[in-house]
Coordinates of C-alpha atoms and ligand atoms in Angstrom, one line a residue:
X1 CA 0.9 13.1 -24.5
X2 CA 3.8 14.6 -23.0
X3 CA 6.2 16.5 -23.1
X4 CA 9.1 18.5 -22.7
X5 CA 9.7 20.4 -25.8
X6 CA 13.0 21.6 -27.2
X7 CA 13.6 23.6 -30.3
X8 CA 16.7 23.9 -32.4
X9 CA 19.8 25.3 -30.8
X10 CA 20.9 28.8 -31.6
X11 CA 17.4 30.3 -31.8
X12 CA 17.2 32.2 -28.7
X13 CA 14.9 35.2 -28.4
X14 CA 16.1 38.8 -28.4
X15 CA 18.8 39.6 -25.8
X16 CA 16.6 41.9 -23.8
X17 CA 13.9 39.2 -23.5
X18 CA 16.4 36.5 -22.5
X19 CA 15.5 35.2 -19.1
X20 CA 18.1 33.6 -16.9
X21 CA 17.6 29.9 -16.3
X22 CA 19.9 27.2 -15.1
X23 CA 20.1 23.4 -14.9
X24 CA 21.3 21.9 -11.7
X25 CA 22.7 18.4 -11.3
X26 CA 22.3 17.9 -7.6
X27 CA 24.4 14.9 -7.1
X28 CA 25.1 12.6 -4.2
X29 CA 28.8 13.3 -4.5
X30 CA 29.2 16.3 -6.8
X31 CA 26.8 19.0 -8.0
X32 CA 27.0 21.3 -11.0
X33 CA 25.2 24.2 -12.4
X34 CA 24.9 25.0 -16.1
X35 CA 23.2 27.5 -18.3
X36 CA 22.7 28.3 -22.0
X37 CA 24.8 31.2 -23.2
X38 CA 24.9 32.3 -26.8
X39 CA 23.0 29.2 -27.8
X40 CA 25.5 26.9 -26.1
X41 CA 25.0 25.0 -22.8
X42 CA 27.9 25.1 -20.5
X43 CA 28.7 24.4 -16.8
X44 CA 29.8 27.4 -14.7
X45 CA 33.1 27.4 -12.9
X46 CA 34.1 29.0 -9.6
X47 CA 36.8 31.6 -9.2
X48 CA 39.4 28.9 -9.4
X49 CA 38.1 27.5 -12.6
X50 CA 36.5 24.5 -10.9
X51 CA 33.1 23.4 -12.3
X52 CA 32.3 20.5 -9.9
X53 CA 31.1 21.4 -6.5
X54 CA 31.4 18.5 -4.0
X55 CA 28.0 18.0 -2.4
X56 CA 29.6 18.5 1.0
X57 CA 28.6 21.1 3.6
X58 CA 30.8 22.1 6.6
X59 CA 28.7 23.8 9.3
X60 CA 30.7 26.1 11.6
X61 CA 27.5 27.1 13.3
X62 CA 23.8 27.0 12.6
X63 CA 23.9 29.6 9.9
X64 CA 27.6 29.8 9.1
X65 CA 28.6 27.2 6.6
X66 CA 30.7 26.5 3.5
X67 CA 29.9 24.2 0.6
X68 CA 32.1 22.4 -1.8
X69 CA 35.9 22.0 -2.0
X70 CA 36.5 23.9 1.3
X71 CA 33.9 21.8 3.1
X72 CA 35.5 18.6 1.6
X73 CA 38.9 19.6 3.0
X74 CA 37.4 19.8 6.4
X75 CA 36.2 16.2 6.1
X76 CA 39.7 15.1 7.1
X77 CA 40.1 17.7 9.8
X78 CA 36.8 17.7 11.6
X79 CA 34.6 15.1 10.0
X80 CA 32.0 15.4 12.8
X81 CA 31.0 18.9 11.5
X82 CA 30.8 18.0 7.9
X83 CA 27.8 16.5 6.1
X84 CA 28.2 14.6 2.8
X85 CA 26.0 12.3 0.7
X86 CA 22.9 14.0 2.0
X87 CA 21.0 13.0 -1.1
X88 CA 20.8 9.5 0.3
X89 CA 18.6 10.8 3.1
X90 CA 16.3 12.9 0.9
X91 CA 12.7 12.1 1.4
X92 CA 13.6 9.1 3.6
X93 CA 12.2 8.2 7.0
X94 CA 14.3 7.1 10.0
X95 CA 13.1 3.6 9.3
X96 CA 15.2 3.6 6.1
X97 CA 18.3 4.8 7.8
X98 CA 19.8 1.4 8.7
X99 CA 20.5 1.0 5.0
X100 CA 22.4 4.2 4.7
X101 CA 26.0 3.5 5.6
X102 CA 27.3 7.1 5.4
X103 CA 25.7 8.1 8.6
X104 CA 26.4 6.6 12.0
X105 CA 23.4 5.8 14.2
X106 CA 24.4 8.3 16.9
X107 CA 24.5 11.1 14.3
X108 CA 20.8 10.6 13.3
X109 CA 17.8 11.7 15.1
X110 CA 14.2 12.3 14.2
X111 CA 13.7 16.0 13.8
X112 CA 10.5 17.9 14.5
X113 CA 9.4 17.7 10.9
X114 CA 9.5 13.9 11.1
X115 CA 12.5 13.9 8.8
X116 CA 15.7 12.3 9.9
X117 CA 18.1 15.0 11.3
X118 CA 21.8 14.9 11.3
X119 CA 23.4 16.1 14.5
X120 CA 27.0 17.4 14.3
X121 CA 29.7 17.4 16.9
X122 CA 29.1 21.1 17.4
X123 CA 25.4 20.4 18.2
X124 CA 24.3 21.9 14.9
X125 CA 21.2 20.0 13.7
X126 CA 20.2 19.8 10.1
X127 CA 17.6 17.9 8.1
X128 CA 18.3 16.7 4.5
X129 CA 16.1 19.4 2.9
X130 CA 18.1 22.1 4.7
X131 CA 21.4 20.7 3.7
X132 CA 20.4 20.3 0.1
X133 CA 19.0 23.8 0.1
X134 CA 22.4 25.1 1.3
X135 CA 24.0 23.3 -1.6
X136 CA 21.5 24.7 -4.1
X137 CA 21.8 28.2 -2.8
X138 CA 25.6 28.1 -3.2
X139 CA 25.2 26.9 -6.8
X140 CA 22.5 29.5 -7.6
X141 CA 24.7 32.2 -6.2
X142 CA 27.5 31.1 -8.5
X143 CA 25.2 31.4 -11.5
X144 CA 23.7 34.7 -10.5
X145 CA 27.2 36.2 -10.0
X146 CA 28.4 34.8 -13.4
X147 CA 25.3 35.8 -15.3
X148 CA 24.8 39.1 -13.5
X149 CA 21.2 38.7 -12.6
X150 CA 18.6 36.7 -10.7
X151 CA 17.7 33.2 -11.9
X152 CA 14.1 33.1 -13.3
X153 CA 13.9 29.4 -12.8
X154 CA 15.9 26.1 -12.6
X155 CA 15.6 22.5 -13.7
X156 CA 16.9 20.1 -11.1
X157 CA 17.8 16.6 -12.0
X158 CA 16.9 13.6 -9.8
X159 CA 17.7 9.9 -10.2
X160 CA 15.1 8.0 -12.3
X161 CA 14.2 5.8 -9.4
X162 CA 13.5 8.7 -7.0
X163 CA 10.0 8.2 -5.5
X164 CA 7.4 10.8 -4.7
X165 CA 8.8 11.7 -1.3
X166 CA 12.3 12.1 -2.6
X167 CA 11.1 14.3 -5.5
X168 CA 9.0 16.4 -3.2
X169 CA 12.0 16.8 -0.8
X170 CA 14.1 18.0 -3.7
X171 CA 11.5 20.6 -4.6
X172 CA 11.2 21.6 -1.0
X173 CA 15.0 22.2 -0.8
X174 CA 14.8 24.4 -3.9
X175 CA 12.0 26.4 -2.5
X176 CA 13.9 26.8 0.8
X177 CA 16.8 28.1 -1.3
X178 CA 14.4 30.6 -2.9
X179 CA 14.5 29.0 -6.3
X180 CA 11.7 28.5 -8.7
X181 CA 11.7 24.9 -10.0
X182 CA 10.6 24.8 -13.6
X183 CA 10.8 21.0 -13.6
X184 CA 12.5 18.0 -12.0
X185 CA 14.1 16.0 -14.7
X186 CA 15.4 12.4 -14.5
X187 CA 19.2 12.4 -14.7
X188 CA 19.5 9.9 -17.6
X189 CA 16.9 11.8 -19.5
X190 CA 18.9 15.0 -19.1
X191 CA 22.0 13.2 -20.4
X192 CA 19.9 12.0 -23.4
X193 CA 18.9 15.6 -24.1
X194 CA 22.6 16.7 -24.0
X195 CA 23.6 14.0 -26.5
X196 CA 20.5 13.9 -28.5
X197 CA 20.9 17.5 -29.5
X198 CA 24.5 17.2 -30.3
X199 CA 24.3 14.1 -32.5
X200 CA 20.7 13.8 -33.5
X201 CA 21.2 10.1 -33.9
X202 CA 18.4 7.6 -34.0
X203 CA 17.9 4.2 -32.5
X204 CA 18.0 2.5 -29.1
X205 CA 20.4 3.9 -26.5
X206 CA 21.4 2.9 -23.1
X207 CA 22.3 5.6 -20.6
X208 CA 24.8 4.1 -18.1
X209 CA 25.3 6.5 -15.1
X210 CA 27.7 5.5 -12.5
X211 CA 28.3 8.3 -10.0
X212 CA 29.7 8.3 -6.5
X213 CA 26.9 6.6 -4.7
X214 CA 24.3 5.6 -7.2
X215 CA 23.9 3.6 -10.4
X216 CA 21.3 4.3 -13.0
X217 CA 20.6 2.5 -16.3
X218 CA 18.0 3.7 -18.7
X219 CA 17.0 2.4 -22.1
X220 CA 15.8 5.1 -24.5
X221 CA 14.5 5.0 -28.0
X222 CA 15.3 8.0 -30.1
X223 CA 13.3 8.5 -33.2
X224 CA 13.0 11.7 -35.3
X225 CA 14.1 13.7 -32.4
X226 CA 11.7 12.1 -30.0
X227 CA 13.1 10.3 -26.9
X228 CA 11.0 7.5 -25.4
X229 CA 12.3 6.0 -22.2
X230 CA 11.6 2.3 -22.5
X231 CA 12.9 1.3 -19.1
X232 CA 14.9 2.4 -16.1
X233 CA 16.7 0.4 -13.5
X234 CA 19.8 0.6 -11.3
X235 CA 20.9 0.4 -7.7
X236 CA 20.6 3.3 -5.3
X237 CA 23.5 2.0 -3.2
X238 CA 26.2 1.4 -5.8
X239 CA 28.8 3.7 -7.1
X240 CA 32.4 5.0 -7.0
X241 CA 32.2 5.2 -3.2
X242 CA 32.0 1.4 -3.2
X243 CA 35.3 1.4 -5.2
X244 CA 36.7 3.6 -2.6
X245 CA 35.5 1.4 0.3
X246 CA 37.0 -1.7 -1.3
X247 CA 40.3 0.1 -1.8
X248 CA 40.2 1.6 1.7
X249 CA 39.7 -1.8 3.1
X250 CA 42.9 -2.9 1.4
X251 CA 44.7 0.2 2.8
X252 CA 43.5 -0.4 6.3
X253 CA 44.7 -4.0 6.2
X254 CA 48.1 -2.9 4.9
X255 CA 48.5 -0.3 7.7
X256 CA 47.1 -2.6 10.5
X257 CA 44.5 0.0 11.5
X258 CA 42.4 -0.6 14.5
X259 CA 38.9 -1.6 13.5
X260 CA 37.2 1.2 15.6
X261 CA 39.6 4.0 14.6
X262 CA 36.9 6.1 12.9
X263 CA 39.4 8.8 11.9
X264 CA 41.8 6.4 10.2
X265 CA 38.9 4.8 8.3
X266 CA 37.8 8.2 7.1
X267 CA 41.4 9.0 6.0
X268 CA 41.6 5.6 4.2
X269 CA 38.4 6.5 2.2
X270 CA 39.9 9.8 1.1
X271 CA 43.2 8.2 0.2
X272 CA 41.4 5.4 -1.6
X273 CA 39.6 7.9 -3.8
X274 CA 42.8 9.7 -4.7
X275 CA 44.5 6.5 -5.6
X276 CA 41.5 5.4 -7.7
X277 CA 41.3 8.7 -9.6
X278 CA 45.0 8.8 -10.2
X279 CA 45.0 5.2 -11.6
X280 CA 42.5 6.3 -14.2
X281 CA 45.4 8.2 -15.9
X282 CA 48.5 6.3 -14.8
X283 CA 49.5 2.7 -14.3
X284 CA 51.0 2.9 -10.8
X285 CA 51.0 5.2 -7.8
X286 CA 53.1 5.6 -4.7
X287 CA 50.9 5.3 -1.6
X288 CA 51.7 6.7 1.9
X289 CA 49.0 5.8 4.3
X290 CA 49.8 6.1 8.0
X291 CA 52.6 3.6 8.7
X292 CA 52.3 1.9 5.3
X293 CA 54.3 3.0 2.3
X294 CA 53.8 1.1 -0.9
X295 CA 52.8 1.0 -4.6
X296 CA 49.5 0.3 -6.1
X297 CA 48.8 -0.5 -9.8
X298 CA 45.8 -0.2 -12.0
X299 CA 45.7 -4.0 -12.4
X300 CA 45.6 -4.3 -8.7
X301 CA 42.6 -2.0 -8.1
X302 CA 40.8 -3.5 -11.1
X303 CA 40.9 -6.8 -9.3
X304 CA 39.5 -5.1 -6.2
X305 CA 36.7 -3.3 -8.0
X306 CA 35.7 -5.9 -10.7
X307 CA 32.9 -7.5 -8.7
X308 CA 31.3 -4.0 -8.2
X309 CA 31.4 -3.3 -11.9
X310 CA 29.9 -6.7 -12.7
X311 CA 27.0 -5.8 -10.4
X312 CA 26.2 -2.8 -12.6
X313 CA 26.1 -5.1 -15.6
X314 CA 23.7 -7.4 -13.9
X315 CA 21.4 -4.4 -13.5
X316 CA 21.8 -3.6 -17.2
X317 CA 20.8 -7.1 -18.2
X318 CA 17.7 -6.9 -16.0
X319 CA 16.7 -3.5 -17.4
X320 CA 17.1 -4.5 -21.0
X321 CA 14.8 -7.4 -20.3
X322 CA 12.3 -4.9 -18.8
X323 CA 12.5 -2.9 -21.9
X324 CA 12.1 -5.9 -24.1
X325 CA 15.3 -5.1 -25.8
X326 CA 18.1 -7.5 -26.7
X327 CA 21.6 -6.4 -26.0
X328 CA 22.6 -6.3 -29.7
X329 CA 19.7 -4.0 -30.5
X330 CA 21.3 -1.2 -28.5
X331 CA 22.9 1.2 -30.8
X332 CA 24.7 3.6 -28.5
X333 CA 25.7 3.7 -24.9
X334 CA 26.0 7.0 -23.2
X335 CA 28.4 7.3 -20.3
X336 CA 27.4 9.5 -17.4
X337 CA 28.9 10.1 -14.0
X338 CA 32.5 10.5 -12.8
X339 CA 33.0 6.7 -12.2
X340 CA 32.6 6.0 -15.9
X341 CA 36.1 7.5 -16.3
X342 CA 37.5 4.3 -14.7
X343 CA 39.0 2.4 -17.6
X344 CA 37.7 -1.0 -16.3
X345 CA 34.2 0.4 -16.3
X346 CA 34.5 1.5 -20.0
X347 CA 36.0 -1.8 -21.0
X348 CA 33.4 -3.9 -19.2
X349 CA 30.5 -1.8 -20.5
X350 CA 31.9 -2.1 -24.1
X351 CA 32.2 -5.9 -23.7
X352 CA 28.6 -6.1 -22.4
X353 CA 26.9 -3.9 -25.0
X354 CA 29.3 -4.8 -27.8
X355 CA 29.7 -1.1 -28.8
X356 CA 32.2 1.5 -27.7
X357 CA 30.5 3.8 -25.2
X358 CA 30.0 7.5 -26.0
X359 CA 32.2 9.7 -23.9
X360 CA 32.3 12.9 -26.1
X361 CA 30.6 15.1 -23.4
X362 CA 32.4 15.2 -20.0
X363 CA 30.6 12.5 -18.0
X364 CA 30.5 14.8 -15.0
X365 CA 28.8 17.6 -16.9
X366 CA 26.5 15.9 -19.3
X367 CA 23.5 15.8 -16.8
X368 CA 23.8 19.5 -15.9
X369 CA 24.1 20.4 -19.6
X370 CA 20.9 18.5 -20.5
X371 CA 19.2 20.2 -17.5
X372 CA 20.4 23.6 -18.7
X373 CA 19.0 23.0 -22.2
X374 CA 15.7 22.0 -20.7
X375 CA 15.6 25.0 -18.4
X376 CA 16.3 27.3 -21.3
X377 CA 13.3 25.9 -23.1
X378 CA 11.0 25.9 -20.1
X379 CA 11.7 29.5 -19.2
X380 CA 10.6 30.5 -22.7
X381 CA 13.9 31.4 -24.4
X382 CA 13.1 28.9 -27.2
X383 CA 10.1 28.2 -29.4
X384 CA 8.8 24.8 -28.4
X385 CA 8.8 22.6 -31.5
X386 CA 11.0 19.8 -32.6
X387 CA 11.9 17.6 -29.7
X388 CA 9.6 15.6 -27.5
X389 CA 10.7 13.7 -24.5
X390 CA 9.0 11.1 -22.5
X391 CA 9.9 10.2 -19.0
X392 CA 8.7 7.0 -17.2
X393 CA 7.6 6.3 -13.7
X394 CA 10.2 4.1 -12.0
X395 CA 8.0 2.1 -9.7
X396 CA 4.4 0.9 -10.1
X397 CA 1.8 3.0 -8.3
X398 CA -1.1 1.1 -6.8
X399 CA -3.9 1.0 -4.3
X400 CA -4.6 -1.4 -1.4
X401 CA -7.5 -3.7 -2.0
X402 CA -9.2 -6.2 0.4
X403 CA -6.9 -8.7 1.9
X404 CA -3.9 -6.4 1.9
X405 CA -3.2 -6.8 -1.8
X406 CA -1.6 -4.1 -3.9
X407 CA -3.5 -3.5 -7.1
X408 CA -1.3 -1.7 -9.6
X409 CA -3.0 1.3 -11.3
X410 CA 0.0 2.6 -13.2
X411 CA 2.6 0.0 -13.9
X412 CA 6.3 0.9 -13.8
X413 CA 7.9 2.3 -16.8
X414 CA 4.7 4.0 -18.0
X415 CA 5.6 7.3 -19.7
X416 CA 4.6 10.5 -17.8
X417 CA 2.6 12.6 -17.6
X418 CA -0.1 10.1 -17.3
X419 CA -3.6 9.7 -15.8
X420 CA -5.2 6.3 -15.3
X421 CA -8.4 5.4 -13.6
X422 CA -9.8 2.2 -12.2
X423 CA -13.2 1.4 -10.7
X424 CA -13.7 -0.1 -7.3
X425 CA -16.7 -0.9 -5.3
X426 CA -17.8 -1.2 -1.7
X427 CA -17.3 -4.3 0.4
X428 CA -20.1 -4.0 2.9
X429 CA -23.8 -3.2 2.5
X430 CA -24.4 0.5 3.3
X431 CA -20.7 1.2 3.3
X432 CA -20.4 5.0 3.2
X433 CA -16.6 5.5 3.4
X434 CA -13.7 4.0 1.6
X435 CA -10.1 4.0 2.8
X436 CA -7.7 4.6 0.0
X437 CA -4.2 3.5 0.6
X438 CA -1.7 4.6 -2.1
X439 CA 1.3 2.4 -2.4
X440 CA 4.4 2.2 -4.6
X441 CA 6.3 -0.9 -5.5
X442 CA 6.2 -4.1 -7.5
X443 CA 5.3 -6.6 -4.9
X444 CA 1.8 -8.2 -4.5
X445 CA 1.4 -7.5 -0.8
X446 CA 0.9 -4.0 0.5
X447 CA 3.2 -4.7 3.4
X448 CA 6.0 -5.2 0.9
X449 CA 5.4 -1.9 -0.9
X450 CA 6.2 1.6 0.1
X451 CA 3.2 3.4 1.7
X452 CA 2.8 6.8 0.1
X453 CA -0.4 8.0 1.6
X454 CA -3.8 7.1 3.0
X455 CA -7.0 9.1 2.7
X456 CA -10.7 8.5 2.9
X457 CA -13.6 9.0 0.6
X458 CA -16.6 9.8 2.8
X459 CA -20.3 10.3 2.1
X460 CA -20.8 7.5 -0.3
X461 CA -24.6 7.0 -0.3
X462 CA -25.5 3.7 1.4
X463 CA -26.0 0.9 -1.2
X464 CA -25.7 -2.8 -1.1
X465 CA -22.2 -4.1 -1.3
X466 CA -20.9 -3.9 -4.8
X467 CA -23.4 -1.3 -6.1
X468 CA -21.2 1.8 -5.5
X469 CA -18.9 2.8 -8.4
X470 CA -15.8 4.4 -7.0
X471 CA -13.5 5.6 -9.7
X472 CA -9.9 6.1 -8.4
X473 CA -7.7 8.2 -10.8
X474 CA -4.0 8.4 -10.5
X475 CA -2.4 11.3 -12.2
X476 CA 1.4 11.8 -12.5
X477 CA 2.6 15.2 -13.7
X478 CA 5.7 15.8 -15.6
X479 CA 7.8 16.1 -12.4
X480 CA 6.7 12.6 -11.4
X481 CA 4.4 13.9 -8.6
X482 CA 1.2 12.0 -8.0
X483 CA -2.3 13.2 -7.5
X484 CA -5.0 10.8 -6.5
X485 CA -8.7 11.5 -7.1
X486 CA -11.5 9.2 -5.7
X487 CA -15.1 9.7 -6.9
X488 CA -18.3 7.8 -6.3
X489 CA -19.7 8.2 -9.8
X490 CA -23.4 7.6 -9.1
X491 CA -23.5 10.4 -6.5
X492 CA -20.5 12.5 -7.6
X493 CA -19.0 12.5 -4.1
X494 CA -15.3 13.1 -4.4
X495 CA -12.0 13.4 -2.5
X496 CA -8.8 14.6 -4.1
X497 CA -5.3 14.8 -2.7
X498 CA -1.8 15.4 -3.9
X499 CA 0.4 12.8 -2.4
X500 CA 2.7 14.6 -0.1
X501 CA 6.0 13.2 1.1
X502 CA 5.8 11.1 4.2
X503 CA 9.3 12.0 5.4
X504 CA 9.0 9.0 7.7
X505 CA 5.9 10.2 9.5
X506 CA 3.8 7.5 11.0
X507 CA 0.7 6.4 9.1
X508 CA -1.5 8.0 11.7
X509 CA 0.3 11.3 11.2
X510 CA -0.1 11.1 7.5
X511 CA -3.8 10.2 7.8
X512 CA -4.2 13.2 10.0
X513 CA -2.4 15.5 7.6
X514 CA -4.5 14.3 4.7
X515 CA -7.8 14.3 6.5
X516 CA -7.3 17.9 7.5
X517 CA -7.8 18.8 3.8
X518 CA -11.4 17.6 4.1
X519 CA -13.9 19.7 6.1
X520 CA -13.4 19.0 9.8
X521 CA -16.5 20.8 11.0
X522 CA -18.8 18.9 8.7
X523 CA -17.2 15.6 9.8
X524 CA -17.7 16.4 13.5
X525 CA -21.3 17.3 13.0
X526 CA -22.0 14.1 11.1
X527 CA -20.3 12.0 13.7
X528 CA -22.6 13.4 16.3
X529 CA -25.7 12.9 14.3
X530 CA -24.6 9.4 13.6
X531 CA -24.1 8.6 17.2
X532 CA -27.6 9.9 18.0
X533 CA -29.2 7.8 15.2
X534 CA -27.4 4.7 16.5
X535 CA -28.8 5.3 20.0
X536 CA -32.3 5.7 18.5
X537 CA -31.8 2.4 16.6
X538 CA -30.8 0.6 19.7
X539 CA -33.9 2.0 21.5
X540 CA -36.3 0.7 18.7
X541 CA -34.7 -2.7 18.7
X542 CA -35.0 -3.0 22.4
X543 CA -38.6 -1.9 22.5
X544 CA -39.9 -4.0 19.7
X545 CA -38.0 -7.1 20.8
X546 CA -39.5 -6.8 24.2
X547 CA -43.0 -6.5 22.8
X548 CA -42.4 -9.5 20.5
X549 CA -41.3 -11.6 23.5
X550 CA -44.3 -10.5 25.5
X551 CA -47.2 -11.3 23.1
X552 CA -45.9 -11.5 19.6
X553 CA -46.6 -15.2 19.3
X554 CA -50.3 -14.7 20.4
X555 CA -51.1 -11.6 18.4
X556 CA -49.2 -12.2 15.1
X557 CA -49.4 -14.8 12.3
X558 CA -46.1 -16.6 11.7
X559 CA -45.5 -14.6 8.6
X560 CA -46.1 -11.2 10.3
X561 CA -43.8 -12.3 13.2
X562 CA -40.9 -13.2 10.8
X563 CA -41.3 -9.9 8.9
X564 CA -40.8 -7.9 12.1
X565 CA -38.0 -10.1 13.2
X566 CA -36.0 -9.8 10.0
X567 CA -36.5 -6.0 9.8
X568 CA -35.1 -5.9 13.3
X569 CA -32.1 -7.9 12.2
X570 CA -31.6 -5.5 9.2
X571 CA -31.7 -2.5 11.5
X572 CA -29.2 -4.1 13.9
X573 CA -26.8 -4.6 11.0
X574 CA -27.3 -1.1 9.5
X575 CA -26.7 0.5 12.8
X576 CA -23.2 -1.0 12.9
X577 CA -22.4 1.1 9.8
X578 CA -22.0 4.8 9.7
X579 CA -24.7 6.1 7.4
X580 CA -27.2 8.2 9.3
X581 CA -29.7 7.9 6.4
X582 CA -29.5 4.1 6.2
X583 CA -30.2 3.8 9.9
X584 CA -33.1 6.1 9.5
X585 CA -34.5 4.0 6.7
X586 CA -34.1 0.8 8.6
X587 CA -35.9 2.3 11.6
X588 CA -38.7 3.3 9.4
X589 CA -39.1 -0.2 8.0
X590 CA -39.3 -1.7 11.5
X591 CA -41.9 0.9 12.4
X592 CA -43.9 0.2 9.3
X593 CA -43.8 -3.6 9.9
X594 CA -44.8 -3.3 13.5
X595 CA -47.6 -0.7 13.2
X596 CA -50.3 -3.3 13.0
X597 CA -48.7 -5.2 15.9
X598 CA -48.7 -2.1 18.1
X599 CA -52.4 -1.4 17.5
X600 CA -53.3 -5.1 18.2
X601 CA -51.3 -4.8 21.4
X602 CA -53.2 -1.7 22.3
X603 CA -56.5 -3.5 21.7
X604 CA -55.4 -6.5 23.7
X605 CA -54.4 -4.4 26.6
X606 CA -57.7 -2.6 26.6
X607 CA -59.6 -5.9 26.3
X608 CA -57.5 -7.1 29.2
X609 CA -58.3 -4.1 31.3
X610 CA -62.0 -4.7 30.6
X611 CA -62.1 -8.3 31.7
X612 CA -64.2 -8.6 34.8
X613 CA -65.5 -5.1 34.8
X614 CA -68.9 -3.8 34.0
X615 CA -69.2 -1.5 31.0
X616 CA -70.7 1.0 33.3
X617 CA -67.6 1.3 35.5
X618 CA -65.7 2.8 32.7
Ligands
ADP701 P1 27.3 11.7 -8.2 O1 26.4 11.7 -9.4 O2 27.0 10.6 -7.2 O3 27.3 13.0 -7.5 P2 29.6 11.9 -9.9 O4 29.0 11.6 -11.2 O5 30.1 13.3 -9.6 O6 28.7 11.4 -8.7 O7 30.8 11.0 -9.7 C1 31.6 11.0 -8.6 C2 32.4 9.7 -8.6 O8 33.2 9.7 -9.7 C3 33.3 9.6 -7.3 O9 33.2 8.3 -6.8 C4 34.6 9.9 -7.9 O10 35.7 9.3 -7.2 C5 34.5 9.4 -9.3 N1 35.5 10.0 -10.2 C6 35.7 11.2 -10.6 N2 36.7 11.4 -11.4 C7 37.3 10.2 -11.5 C8 38.4 9.7 -12.2 N3 39.2 10.5 -12.9 N4 38.7 8.3 -12.1 C9 37.9 7.5 -11.4 N5 36.8 7.9 -10.7 C10 36.5 9.3 -10.8
MG702 MG1 25.4 12.0 -11.0

């Protein structure tokens, strides 16, 4: 199975063959780009020596924008024309938006693509793929300038819990930026790559990633250079921003700010972050916020943020349980994400796992560095032996079965790539089509899971209920993208789709999209023939029933009468289905059964006509 392969460091190919590749950590708060130079992975800085690019875009007009520190400065000046935390909207539909607190309701619209769109004060309208693409382009330009050439490919990291739609949206953003995606890599896995190569240690490791807006915990087993991801968990709405919010709340209270003063609240958030970051290195800071001047201490903010840190530990406990690992079996804890600089976070993580966490590699850079190492291998600058890596799928993938139940085909935490098949059968006699509804999630009821796609397998030969053998195969590639194949094995009829992102499209729209991958013309033709056959069936039923009523009892034995009657019932039932062939067959059976009856009726009517007439007259 699997796998991302990495060879020993320092064995790059000849300089003239060296292809340019980069790893990109496309973060909610900050992004970075890294590359392998002279056998060493390093992040790339801008002209001012800054490595981190805030994932913030300031739009001056539709195609005039700035990304990063400059854009972030504008957040305090004209927040209405600045977009941040766009990663939260990636691959999401408008229906998910009420959970996303960074964007106000009046800022969000449904754009033409079906994606949510962000409308700025200057009327510029952008969807999440476009905004992410602008960030990616800026990063790629930095790399191309530094390296003096075009990038041959990139590895982009995504949170482990990103679903199909979110992964696809990330790929789309890269494509829009003109980048070739070598692979999407889970962020914790990238961190493991960075550390694994450096230390080569063995055992069970926890990757604790607390960024600005997200928390990820992954349990990995490292053995003879092979990483296996045992489990992943976390919270997509928990991070350093929550620290900021809690501290901002305190500031707003101190300064008696009006509850609907949007500008002051924005300022409080920015101030809060500065205070938090400063208190990582010092014990107290002077604070000037609007009318309030005061002092804040580390102990004070630790009290404010402790409940948030505790929430991450709860996630850790749950994920360890998923992995079937006891806390004292964990050998090392890798710290990832800017928020792991907070001393309280380090302390509490150490208390929880009972080992001092690893912080050798800059927690901001570790993901980008791992991605760069991957990119360097995938572009072909390394021979591919040595290290294998397994990723897992974060949420179970299943199919809807009768009664609205979700049947899991690939359970969560299964290593990828993976292909798994399960057999299903028809529900009705003569059923010729099967609706396949692909869902993602852990719950038993389909309505509680996330709907990924619906499509139909058509042209199943009519059989009695339960006779058809429909094999549904789920295949997840190394990027975590899902392809579903449905095949009726006795006839070989198949349908095959790659699950595309829904971007919040309605189910009908998705169905339409997916169905257009099947032949329309053929379908239309069949529909017409089916309608004709149904009309014919109704005609036969009508005619034979009328004849039975007229003189069936006189001309037929009880047995003959019942045989015709039941074949009519069968035809009636078959004609409710949509198999042309089955209806044809049922009509034939009725005709065969009533042949004798028809000729007797003929005889009878001749006899009747003859009554009272002389033979001569005829
Ligand atoms: P993301 O992965 O979400 O983009 P990062 O890993 O870049 O996020 O982390 C950003 C978070 O780290 C922000 O909340 C930021 O305030 C916090 N952070 C960065 N440096 C420090 C620091 N020195 N002390 C405390 N928090 C910090
Ligand atoms: Mg991050």
